[in-house]
Amino acid sequence: MAFRLSRRKNFAGHGQQLWPAFALLAAVVMLPAAGVFWFMNQAMQNEQLAMHQRLSDLYQSQIQVAAERIQNAWVRQSEIIAETIRRHPAAESFGLLVTGGHVDSVLLYRSGELTYPESSAFPVLSAELQTPNWLEARKLEFAKNNPGAAAEAYAGIARQSSRTQETALAWMADARCLNKAGKPPRAIDVLVHTLGESRYRDIQDMQGRSIQLNATLFALQLMKGPGHPLFRQTAASLAKQLSDYQSTSIPSSQRRFLMEQLHSTWPDSFSQFPTYAAEEVAAGFSRIFPNQLSTGRIQPTGTKDLWAYTPTDRSYIALFNQSRLLSFMSSAMGAPKPADGIRLVPTPPGARSTGVQSGKIGDLFPSWELALYLDGTDPFQSAARQRTALYVWMGILMAGGILVLSILLVAYLQRQMRLTRLKNDLIATVSHELKTPLASMRLLVDTLRNGHSHDSQLVHEYLEMIARENARLSSLIEGFLTFSRMERNKAKFEREIVQAKEVVEAAVGALGNRLRSPDCKFSLDMAPAMPPILGDRDALTTVFVNLLDNALKYTGEHKEIQIRGFAENGSLCFEVRDNGIGFPRSAAKKIFDRFYQVDHSLSRQTGGCGLGLSIVQFIVSAHNGSVSAKGEPGQGSTFTVQLPAGG
């Protein structure tokens, strides 16, 4: 126990001396690692900022190019609108611009006056309609409620009149009275055939409305649906005229009215009116003070998703649905396309953009923006990620290198510490182990020198004790010398053919007196014809001497020791068994370590410093063999040495 306590104190002293070195080592490791990671973090941030700047420059240039394309396309579009209005009448210009897809609707002006859709006109009664014939016919129709006579009177006016407008009005009145008189077929004939003549094509009533187109609608209403043989032909003719802005000159209000009435009479006709929605939008917008609009830019109209553009000369107000503007802008940006992986989306005012970047389109589209989106993988971001990954791996490798070097340094320091402890332990053990036999011999010699013993038998016993202590001292010194050679790797072995039995018997002979004592039962069981061993005779003898000495030390008063030798699989096996104190399984691997002792109190009684088994392992390993131990506390132990057979 004294030896174990002294070792603990020694270790504590080493720990107290070495902790500043470990603290310094930790600082040496942590400071460069922290510096590496700090520089790596700064490098990644700088790389991200640089990449973000490059992306911003590229994206902004793409947005500027696209905005210029949109504005240039809008200038060309406004030139087309202006040229169309300059070269064609108002109604025809309206039809061409709407059907051509240039606008969703348009209001046309001349000298500040709205020309299409024109303002509603009030009825004007001309002097010709106040003639006695017209007054008499109206009296028959309304006052006397005689539609038949009124029809004859209106027909007479039509036949006698030399003015086309009056004739057309008289035939319309005749058809009206025929219908009242219960003669719809005759009324249809007048409306379709008589008023359908080409000479009435451009004739208008007192409100500027086309008489012929009103007559056609009246005829369709009298036909009462597609069942009439003339219905589809008549309806198709009316639809064609209403969609013809070039040949048919009628007020926009009449055109809208006829379109609505024709749709209610013949629902299938509505698809033939591509300008109806434009007519409705223009008529509705003309009533909300369009003169308040500013010029030279796209601006909201106050109606949801409806935008207006007015040139500086205020010759027109072009109206656009928001969807048409978005389509126009996308088409303007379509050729040439932006860079691969980039998608530009026009964004109206108030819309929330989720693009990576956005920019203004220009003065023509105030508050409109172009939002930039990325499709797929951004090559610049990929490059940034690759650089970042490179920095991370460089940092990891550098930190790993520092860690590996630190581990190697720690391992080196630990090895030096272990060697230092071993040296200190060796010095302490040698001092202690040499002190005991030397003190005993000195005491015995002093006793003999002082002449205190005159009995020859007692003198003989003292001399025997001195001899045993001297042998013990020689054995300790030999063990220490062997250990020293082991540590310096300078142990030299003479190789020769050695008989296994001779080696074992030499070891038994070295310990003969102790093995033949009355309290020891020793047996040797060697298989016959065992192959020889190629090795050092003295070193191999030392192996078995140490094993037998270990068995003698750690057995009780009644010792049972056995050596068994046999050949197996080309190797020679030797088992040394005893009935001693044994050892736990946890000590099986440590038992061959230098200075390791299972029971230190017993070691103090029997002598020894824990080097015997380590010497055994060293010699056996040098002979390309192996040694192992098995034991149970209180059940003894078995040491097995396995050596290769020699030639």
XYZ file of C-alpha atoms in Angstrom:
647
model
C 0.000 0.000 0.000
C 2.901 2.355 0.722
C 4.164 1.901 -2.817
C 0.700 2.628 -4.303
C 0.278 5.774 -2.214
C 3.676 7.019 -3.223
C 2.802 6.563 -6.893
C -0.427 8.542 -6.495
C 1.467 11.374 -4.899
C 3.985 11.230 -7.668
C 1.258 11.385 -10.325
C -0.393 14.311 -8.572
C 2.896 16.130 -8.586
C 3.291 15.526 -12.301
C -0.252 16.728 -12.941
C 0.390 19.903 -10.970
C 3.545 20.524 -12.927
C 2.051 19.793 -16.362
C -1.282 21.597 -16.229
C 0.281 24.936 -17.329
C 1.749 23.122 -20.340
C -1.668 21.688 -21.235
C -3.278 25.105 -20.749
C -0.667 26.653 -23.049
C -1.224 23.859 -25.556
C -4.997 24.475 -25.478
C -4.377 28.175 -26.112
C -2.005 27.351 -28.983
C -4.710 25.163 -30.532
C -7.724 27.386 -29.910
C -6.252 30.706 -31.003
C -5.219 29.598 -34.537
C -8.495 27.667 -34.930
C -10.519 30.715 -33.883
C -8.481 32.879 -36.245
C -9.033 30.453 -39.118
C -12.793 30.386 -38.586
C -12.941 34.167 -38.195
C -11.080 34.747 -41.453
C -13.193 32.063 -43.130
C -16.377 33.805 -41.965
C -15.110 37.163 -43.200
C -14.156 35.635 -46.546
C -17.611 34.088 -46.962
C -19.331 37.367 -46.083
C -17.151 39.291 -48.528
C -17.824 36.706 -51.210
C -21.562 36.941 -50.642
C -21.451 40.751 -50.756
C -19.389 40.727 -53.934
C -21.687 38.171 -55.539
C -24.751 40.151 -54.459
C -23.262 43.276 -56.046
C -22.511 41.440 -59.276
C -26.027 40.047 -59.281
C -27.493 43.501 -58.622
C -25.515 45.012 -61.493
C -26.522 42.242 -63.879
C -30.160 42.260 -62.820
C -30.423 46.036 -62.917
C -28.976 46.119 -66.416
C -31.502 43.481 -67.500
C -34.339 45.542 -65.989
C -33.120 48.712 -67.718
C -32.869 46.984 -71.094
C -36.364 45.524 -70.705
C -37.788 48.901 -69.631
C -36.280 50.544 -72.712
C -37.832 47.884 -74.934
C -41.250 48.459 -73.366
C -41.075 52.228 -73.793
C -39.822 51.949 -77.367
C -42.601 49.497 -78.180
C -45.140 51.894 -76.638
C -43.852 54.774 -78.781
C -44.349 52.623 -81.891
C -47.802 51.636 -80.659
C -48.843 55.269 -80.116
C -47.558 56.158 -83.587
C -49.720 53.411 -85.087
C -52.771 54.723 -83.221
C -52.129 58.308 -84.298
C -51.540 57.327 -87.927
C -54.738 55.261 -88.008
C -56.794 58.151 -86.621
C -55.206 60.592 -89.062
C -55.955 58.502 -92.135
C -59.476 57.245 -91.362
C -62.822 58.651 -90.177
C -63.606 58.474 -86.490
C -65.903 55.423 -86.553
C -63.644 53.536 -88.943
C -60.593 54.391 -86.814
C -62.403 53.057 -83.755
C -63.161 49.757 -85.474
C -59.650 49.364 -86.886
C -57.932 50.079 -83.560
C -60.180 47.786 -81.522
C -60.308 44.854 -83.943
C -56.584 45.248 -84.645
C -55.801 44.672 -80.959
C -54.107 48.036 -80.515
C -56.503 49.206 -77.788
C -59.362 47.858 -75.729
C -61.344 51.032 -76.463
C -60.703 54.570 -77.604
C -62.317 58.003 -77.540
C -61.633 60.178 -80.607
C -61.514 63.985 -80.573
C -61.270 66.722 -83.156
C -60.596 70.278 -82.085
C -61.412 69.310 -78.540
C -64.832 67.876 -79.460
C -65.675 64.206 -78.995
C -66.275 62.666 -82.415
C -66.603 59.006 -81.445
C -68.490 57.883 -79.512
C -70.413 61.073 -80.258
C -72.668 62.798 -77.768
C -76.377 61.843 -77.921
C -78.441 64.128 -80.217
C -81.881 65.398 -79.374
C -84.803 64.768 -81.788
C -85.283 67.440 -84.377
C -88.559 67.639 -86.319
C -88.125 69.021 -89.823
C -90.730 71.189 -91.578
C -91.425 68.453 -94.165
C -92.972 66.198 -91.502
C -95.514 68.882 -90.620
C -97.274 68.724 -94.017
C -101.047 68.071 -94.186
C -100.485 64.521 -95.466
C -98.313 63.604 -92.471
C -100.693 65.276 -90.047
C -103.665 63.391 -91.491
C -101.819 60.078 -91.393
C -100.802 60.611 -87.756
C -104.386 61.566 -86.899
C -105.628 58.285 -88.365
C -102.918 56.327 -86.447
C -103.059 57.926 -83.039
C -106.258 59.980 -82.719
C -108.737 57.764 -84.572
C -106.800 54.516 -83.847
C -107.313 53.290 -87.418
C -103.990 51.628 -88.252
C -105.218 50.191 -91.563
C -106.224 53.602 -92.955
C -103.066 55.111 -91.490
C -101.000 52.485 -93.298
C -102.607 53.419 -96.614
C -101.977 57.095 -95.904
C -98.270 56.510 -95.088
C -97.854 54.331 -98.192
C -99.352 57.120 -100.305
C -96.885 59.598 -98.885
C -94.026 57.201 -99.692
C -95.157 56.764 -103.280
C -95.717 60.488 -103.890
C -92.575 61.878 -102.159
C -89.520 62.701 -104.194
C -87.263 62.973 -101.096
C -85.532 59.715 -100.081
C -85.503 60.493 -96.357
C -89.240 61.244 -96.297
C -89.958 58.144 -98.365
C -87.980 55.970 -95.960
C -89.719 57.472 -92.920
C -93.121 56.938 -94.580
C -92.375 53.268 -95.295
C -91.292 52.771 -91.630
C -94.570 54.325 -90.468
C -96.470 52.137 -92.979
C -94.846 48.974 -91.565
C -95.632 50.066 -88.031
C -99.327 50.551 -88.862
C -99.506 47.253 -90.782
C -98.257 45.452 -87.680
C -100.848 47.250 -85.579
C -103.521 46.259 -88.084
C -102.604 42.602 -87.628
C -100.738 42.218 -90.890
C -97.160 41.317 -89.820
C -96.261 39.501 -93.061
C -96.989 42.645 -95.114
C -95.044 44.720 -92.581
C -92.049 42.332 -92.829
C -92.190 42.568 -96.620
C -92.048 46.387 -96.465
C -89.218 46.345 -93.880
C -87.056 43.717 -95.575
C -87.652 44.233 -99.294
C -88.779 47.825 -99.689
C -86.534 49.472 -97.094
C -83.776 46.953 -97.819
C -83.046 48.587 -101.160
C -79.573 50.106 -101.541
C -80.874 53.634 -101.979
C -81.898 53.673 -98.321
C -78.522 52.425 -97.023
C -77.235 55.778 -95.791
C -80.549 57.443 -95.032
C -80.919 58.666 -91.444
C -83.863 59.840 -89.397
C -84.174 63.193 -87.655
C -81.830 61.963 -84.820
C -79.132 60.856 -87.224
C -79.954 57.163 -86.907
C -79.913 54.687 -89.784
C -83.483 54.033 -90.945
C -82.566 50.877 -92.802
C -80.887 49.220 -89.776
C -83.835 50.110 -87.520
C -86.165 48.633 -90.139
C -84.117 45.408 -90.204
C -84.274 45.061 -86.408
C -88.047 45.741 -86.511
C -88.460 42.995 -89.089
C -86.526 40.503 -86.947
C -88.734 41.282 -83.993
C -91.829 40.650 -86.114
C -90.385 37.337 -87.368
C -90.263 36.118 -83.745
C -87.223 33.892 -83.863
C -85.273 31.555 -86.127
C -88.436 29.696 -87.157
C -89.194 32.293 -89.814
C -87.592 31.466 -93.173
C -86.047 34.928 -93.504
C -84.856 35.273 -89.903
C -81.296 33.934 -90.088
C -80.497 35.650 -93.360
C -81.855 38.961 -92.132
C -80.134 38.674 -88.736
C -76.766 37.805 -90.331
C -77.075 40.805 -92.636
C -77.759 43.112 -89.688
C -74.862 41.696 -87.659
C -72.503 42.169 -90.579
C -73.528 45.806 -91.011
C -73.161 46.534 -87.288
C -69.616 45.129 -87.305
C -68.689 47.113 -90.427
C -67.274 50.460 -89.310
C -66.040 51.338 -92.771
C -69.175 51.050 -94.950
C -71.853 51.609 -92.334
C -71.893 55.077 -90.798
C -74.193 55.162 -87.787
C -73.999 56.767 -84.333
C -72.289 54.702 -81.676
C -75.364 54.834 -79.456
C -77.518 53.272 -82.212
C -74.838 50.668 -82.896
C -74.757 49.603 -79.225
C -78.544 49.594 -79.054
C -78.917 47.432 -82.167
C -76.224 45.046 -80.940
C -78.052 44.572 -77.630
C -81.435 44.120 -79.318
C -80.066 41.684 -81.879
C -78.456 39.668 -79.089
C -81.765 39.463 -77.199
C -83.531 38.412 -80.409
C -80.784 36.091 -81.639
C -78.338 35.125 -78.825
C -75.951 33.420 -81.228
C -75.144 36.766 -82.832
C -73.236 38.216 -79.883
C -70.020 36.466 -80.768
C -70.035 38.423 -84.040
C -69.588 41.743 -82.221
C -65.925 42.037 -81.150
C -66.328 45.777 -80.624
C -69.367 45.740 -78.348
C -67.324 45.749 -75.101
C -65.163 48.570 -76.515
C -68.285 50.556 -77.374
C -69.613 50.122 -73.847
C -66.300 51.108 -72.243
C -65.945 54.197 -74.456
C -69.529 55.326 -73.825
C -69.175 54.866 -70.080
C -65.794 56.581 -69.912
C -66.991 59.592 -71.926
C -69.258 60.489 -69.019
C -66.558 60.690 -66.281
C -64.730 63.870 -67.227
C -61.950 62.473 -69.430
C -60.549 65.992 -69.883
C -59.099 65.769 -66.403
C -56.539 63.211 -67.545
C -52.925 64.296 -67.940
C -51.035 63.596 -71.158
C -48.037 61.564 -72.186
C -48.304 58.668 -69.730
C -50.359 55.647 -68.756
C -52.619 56.462 -65.830
C -55.514 54.884 -63.933
C -59.066 55.835 -64.915
C -60.811 55.244 -61.616
C -62.320 52.035 -62.987
C -60.733 48.841 -61.728
C -58.013 47.458 -64.013
C -58.696 50.113 -66.685
C -55.871 52.425 -67.782
C -55.835 55.400 -70.133
C -53.295 57.100 -72.354
C -53.702 60.581 -73.858
C -51.152 62.102 -76.276
C -50.032 65.674 -75.878
C -52.392 66.889 -78.663
C -55.362 65.199 -76.907
C -56.574 63.772 -80.224
C -57.643 60.547 -78.545
C -57.850 58.729 -75.240
C -56.758 55.104 -75.593
C -58.189 52.752 -72.980
C -56.496 49.495 -71.974
C -57.411 46.666 -69.688
C -54.604 45.808 -67.295
C -54.310 42.318 -68.771
C -53.682 43.844 -72.233
C -50.970 46.106 -70.837
C -49.282 43.171 -69.124
C -49.458 41.152 -72.322
C -48.099 44.092 -74.307
C -45.149 44.520 -71.939
C -44.370 40.814 -71.917
C -44.484 40.763 -75.710
C -42.222 43.824 -75.894
C -39.647 42.060 -73.680
C -39.930 38.793 -75.602
C -37.391 39.527 -78.329
C -34.598 39.269 -77.526
C -35.164 37.349 -74.313
C -33.423 38.277 -71.038
C -30.475 36.209 -69.864
C -31.075 32.528 -69.244
C -32.561 31.818 -65.854
C -34.035 35.324 -65.556
C -37.745 36.118 -65.860
C -39.074 39.694 -65.835
C -42.668 40.304 -64.797
C -44.406 43.717 -65.126
C -45.993 44.757 -61.843
C -48.770 47.395 -61.715
C -48.934 49.952 -58.914
C -50.175 48.516 -55.641
C -49.242 44.941 -56.555
C -46.814 43.256 -54.222
C -43.677 41.968 -55.893
C -41.873 38.877 -54.630
C -39.018 39.056 -57.131
C -35.375 39.182 -56.122
C -35.107 42.702 -57.522
C -37.331 45.303 -59.174
C -36.980 48.587 -61.048
C -39.060 51.355 -62.579
C -40.184 51.045 -66.198
C -40.060 54.767 -66.995
C -42.024 57.988 -67.342
C -44.560 56.457 -69.730
C -45.561 53.966 -67.024
C -45.269 55.807 -63.719
C -45.398 53.587 -60.622
C -45.160 50.448 -62.788
C -42.220 48.174 -62.047
C -40.421 45.241 -63.531
C -39.940 42.441 -61.019
C -37.079 40.052 -61.696
C -37.506 36.371 -60.867
C -35.030 33.525 -61.183
C -36.015 30.311 -62.932
C -34.080 27.273 -61.791
C -30.596 27.550 -60.345
C -28.895 30.919 -60.369
C -25.346 30.400 -61.774
C -23.940 33.262 -59.704
C -25.467 31.938 -56.514
C -24.147 28.480 -57.407
C -20.685 29.952 -57.852
C -21.030 31.766 -54.526
C -22.080 28.538 -52.829
C -19.145 26.710 -54.395
C -16.721 29.347 -53.148
C -18.339 29.307 -49.743
C -18.083 25.517 -49.660
C -14.412 25.820 -50.670
C -13.766 28.236 -47.814
C -15.615 25.973 -45.388
C -13.628 22.921 -46.434
C -10.373 24.859 -46.284
C -11.280 26.000 -42.792
C -12.248 22.484 -41.779
C -9.031 21.039 -43.202
C -6.902 23.685 -41.508
C -8.729 23.235 -38.221
C -8.475 19.473 -38.665
C -4.752 19.793 -39.354
C -4.321 21.883 -36.233
C -6.355 19.333 -34.273
C -4.345 16.379 -35.612
C -1.058 18.112 -34.840
C -2.380 18.955 -31.394
C -3.395 15.353 -30.815
C 0.059 14.188 -31.912
C 1.648 16.759 -29.625
C -0.560 15.677 -26.728
C 0.287 12.035 -27.436
C 3.987 12.920 -27.483
C 3.685 14.800 -24.201
C 1.721 11.943 -22.660
C 4.386 9.498 -23.802
C 7.083 11.677 -22.282
C 5.038 11.940 -19.101
C 4.587 8.196 -19.035
C 8.312 7.639 -19.542
C 9.054 10.150 -16.828
C 6.661 8.383 -14.463
C 8.180 5.040 -15.377
C 11.651 6.359 -14.625
C 10.506 7.821 -11.333
C 8.691 4.594 -10.475
C 11.780 2.592 -11.411
C 13.996 4.733 -9.202
C 11.550 4.540 -6.305
C 11.052 0.797 -6.729
C 14.768 0.066 -7.120
C 15.557 2.123 -4.059
C 12.907 0.390 -1.996
C 13.606 -3.116 -3.237
C 17.367 -2.800 -2.812
C 16.993 -1.233 0.579
C 15.291 -4.280 2.133
C 17.915 -7.004 1.353
C 20.790 -4.620 1.974
C 19.393 -3.667 5.359
C 18.877 -7.343 6.231
C 22.404 -8.301 5.208
C 23.893 -5.344 7.039
C 22.043 -6.277 10.206
C 23.209 -9.898 9.979
C 26.786 -8.934 9.175
C 26.874 -6.423 12.029
C 25.571 -9.111 14.358
C 28.315 -11.531 13.291
C 31.008 -8.840 13.457
C 30.075 -7.818 16.951
C 30.471 -11.414 18.123
C 27.059 -11.619 19.700
C 26.524 -15.140 18.385
C 28.908 -17.978 19.455
C 26.683 -20.792 18.354
C 28.016 -22.296 15.093
C 24.515 -23.424 14.130
C 23.183 -19.910 14.516
C 26.125 -18.506 12.538
C 25.389 -20.989 9.807
C 21.748 -19.857 9.727
C 22.844 -16.223 9.546
C 25.114 -17.006 6.657
C 22.297 -18.884 4.878
C 20.055 -15.846 5.361
C 22.795 -13.575 3.993
C 23.156 -15.872 0.989
C 19.379 -15.826 0.310
C 19.258 -12.046 0.584
C 22.275 -11.836 -1.688
C 20.530 -14.103 -4.250
C 17.390 -12.033 -3.939
C 19.435 -8.875 -4.466
C 21.132 -10.405 -7.521
C 17.750 -11.397 -8.936
C 16.399 -7.869 -8.480
C 19.443 -6.333 -10.116
C 19.209 -8.772 -13.021
C 15.524 -7.892 -13.465
C 16.293 -4.182 -13.436
C 19.070 -4.669 -15.975
C 16.743 -6.668 -18.195
C 14.088 -3.955 -17.871
C 16.688 -1.320 -18.780
C 17.643 -3.249 -21.912
C 13.964 -3.634 -22.773
C 13.396 0.116 -22.475
C 16.419 0.866 -24.641
C 15.561 -1.909 -27.120
C 19.098 -3.185 -26.719
C 18.292 -6.668 -25.536
C 20.279 -9.156 -27.675
C 19.279 -12.784 -27.995
C 21.492 -15.565 -29.242
C 19.546 -17.791 -31.628
C 20.172 -21.541 -31.436
C 18.270 -24.794 -31.541
C 17.044 -25.462 -28.004
C 15.106 -28.461 -26.712
C 11.959 -27.397 -24.920
C 12.370 -29.913 -22.133
C 15.908 -28.728 -21.400
C 14.743 -25.116 -21.003
C 11.932 -26.070 -18.624
C 14.171 -28.377 -16.579
C 16.813 -25.624 -16.289
C 14.170 -23.284 -14.882
C 12.936 -25.972 -12.464
C 16.514 -26.610 -11.377
C 17.050 -22.904 -10.670
C 14.125 -23.011 -8.246
C 14.634 -26.603 -7.124
C 14.836 -26.007 -3.374
C 11.667 -23.965 -3.302
C 9.782 -26.387 -5.550
C 10.882 -29.395 -3.465
C 9.830 -27.943 -0.152
C 7.334 -30.031 1.895
C 4.523 -27.518 1.452
C 4.815 -27.479 -2.361
C 3.378 -30.075 -4.725
C 5.055 -29.631 -8.085
C 4.461 -31.658 -11.270
C 6.012 -31.507 -14.725
C 4.126 -32.949 -17.675
C 6.002 -32.636 -20.971
C 4.745 -34.380 -24.092
C 7.305 -36.739 -25.658
C 9.094 -35.864 -28.885
C 8.337 -32.153 -28.729
C 9.995 -30.170 -31.542
C 12.886 -27.872 -30.662
C 12.767 -24.099 -30.293
C 14.880 -21.573 -32.190
C 15.806 -19.018 -29.541
C 17.996 -17.836 -26.699
C 18.425 -20.578 -24.091
C 19.058 -18.268 -21.129
C 16.267 -15.867 -22.058
C 13.741 -18.686 -22.441
C 14.876 -20.139 -19.126
C 14.252 -16.716 -17.561
C 10.659 -16.863 -18.868
C 9.870 -20.046 -16.971
C 11.883 -18.992 -13.917
C 9.779 -15.819 -13.655
C 6.517 -17.746 -14.183
C 7.427 -20.339 -11.537
C 8.666 -17.627 -9.149
C 5.393 -15.754 -9.660
C 3.454 -18.961 -8.901
C 5.482 -19.578 -5.730
C 4.976 -16.009 -4.505
C 1.236 -15.855 -4.925
C 0.194 -19.237 -3.551
C -0.611 -20.008 0.048
C 0.914 -22.488 2.480
C -0.161 -25.522 0.416
C 1.195 -24.893 -3.030
C 0.186 -26.840 -6.123
C 2.149 -25.905 -9.213
C 2.156 -27.669 -12.580
C 3.987 -27.172 -15.853
C 2.449 -28.807 -18.888
C 4.072 -28.749 -22.329
C 2.641 -29.940 -25.652
C 2.794 -29.251 -29.385
C -0.217 -27.843 -31.245
C -0.611 -26.571 -34.846
C 3.119 -26.158 -35.390
C 3.636 -24.323 -32.090
C 4.841 -25.292 -28.636
C 2.499 -24.482 -25.756
C 3.489 -24.307 -22.097
C 0.957 -23.907 -19.295
C 2.013 -22.897 -15.780
C -0.836 -23.469 -13.309
C -1.090 -22.731 -9.619
C -3.690 -22.717 -6.854
C -2.833 -19.206 -5.682
C -4.824 -16.065 -5.104
C -5.714 -15.623 -8.797
C -6.823 -12.287 -10.199
C -10.027 -10.733 -11.564
C -10.798 -10.668 -15.269
C -10.307 -6.908 -15.412
C -6.620 -7.440 -14.540
C -5.966 -9.997 -17.315
C -4.694 -7.350 -19.772
C -2.909 -5.190 -17.193
C -1.063 -7.991 -15.507
C 1.800 -7.846 -18.042
C 2.266 -4.068 -17.659
C 5.423 -2.762 -16.051
C 5.193 -2.353 -12.269
C 1.583 -3.548 -12.211
C 0.703 -5.607 -9.131
C -2.722 -6.993 -8.299
C -2.162 -7.020 -4.510
C 0.515 -4.596 -3.276
C 0.336 -5.752 0.341
C 1.168 -9.303 -0.705
C 3.979 -7.985 -2.897
C 5.580 -6.347 0.095
C 5.602 -9.741 1.904
C 6.938 -11.810 -1.001
C 9.182 -9.214 -2.607
C 9.181 -8.133 -6.212
C 8.458 -4.923 -8.066
C 6.045 -5.957 -10.804
C 8.616 -6.435 -13.589
C 8.684 -10.224 -13.874
C 5.640 -10.705 -16.102
C 6.524 -7.716 -18.291
C 9.957 -9.314 -18.856
C 8.239 -12.574 -19.748
C 6.075 -10.849 -22.329
C 9.072 -9.011 -23.768
C 11.150 -12.173 -24.221
C 8.251 -14.215 -25.644
C 7.322 -11.439 -28.094
C 10.968 -11.208 -29.191
C 10.733 -14.931 -30.044
C 7.566 -14.339 -32.149
C 5.389 -15.957 -29.529
C 2.562 -14.918 -27.235
C 1.699 -15.164 -23.576
C -1.728 -14.979 -21.933
C -3.168 -15.342 -18.469
C -6.417 -16.663 -17.019
C -7.513 -16.552 -13.433
C -10.312 -16.264 -10.915
C -9.958 -14.654 -7.487
C -9.143 -17.419 -4.978
C -9.117 -20.098 -7.703
C -5.555 -19.826 -8.943
C -4.231 -18.765 -12.314
C -2.886 -20.239 -15.547
C -0.219 -18.644 -17.719
C 0.097 -19.949 -21.275
C 3.212 -19.396 -23.376
C 3.030 -20.164 -27.082
C 6.279 -20.298 -29.140
C 6.825 -21.242 -32.773
C 8.601 -24.537 -33.351
C 12.190 -24.164 -34.529
C 13.812 -25.850 -37.520
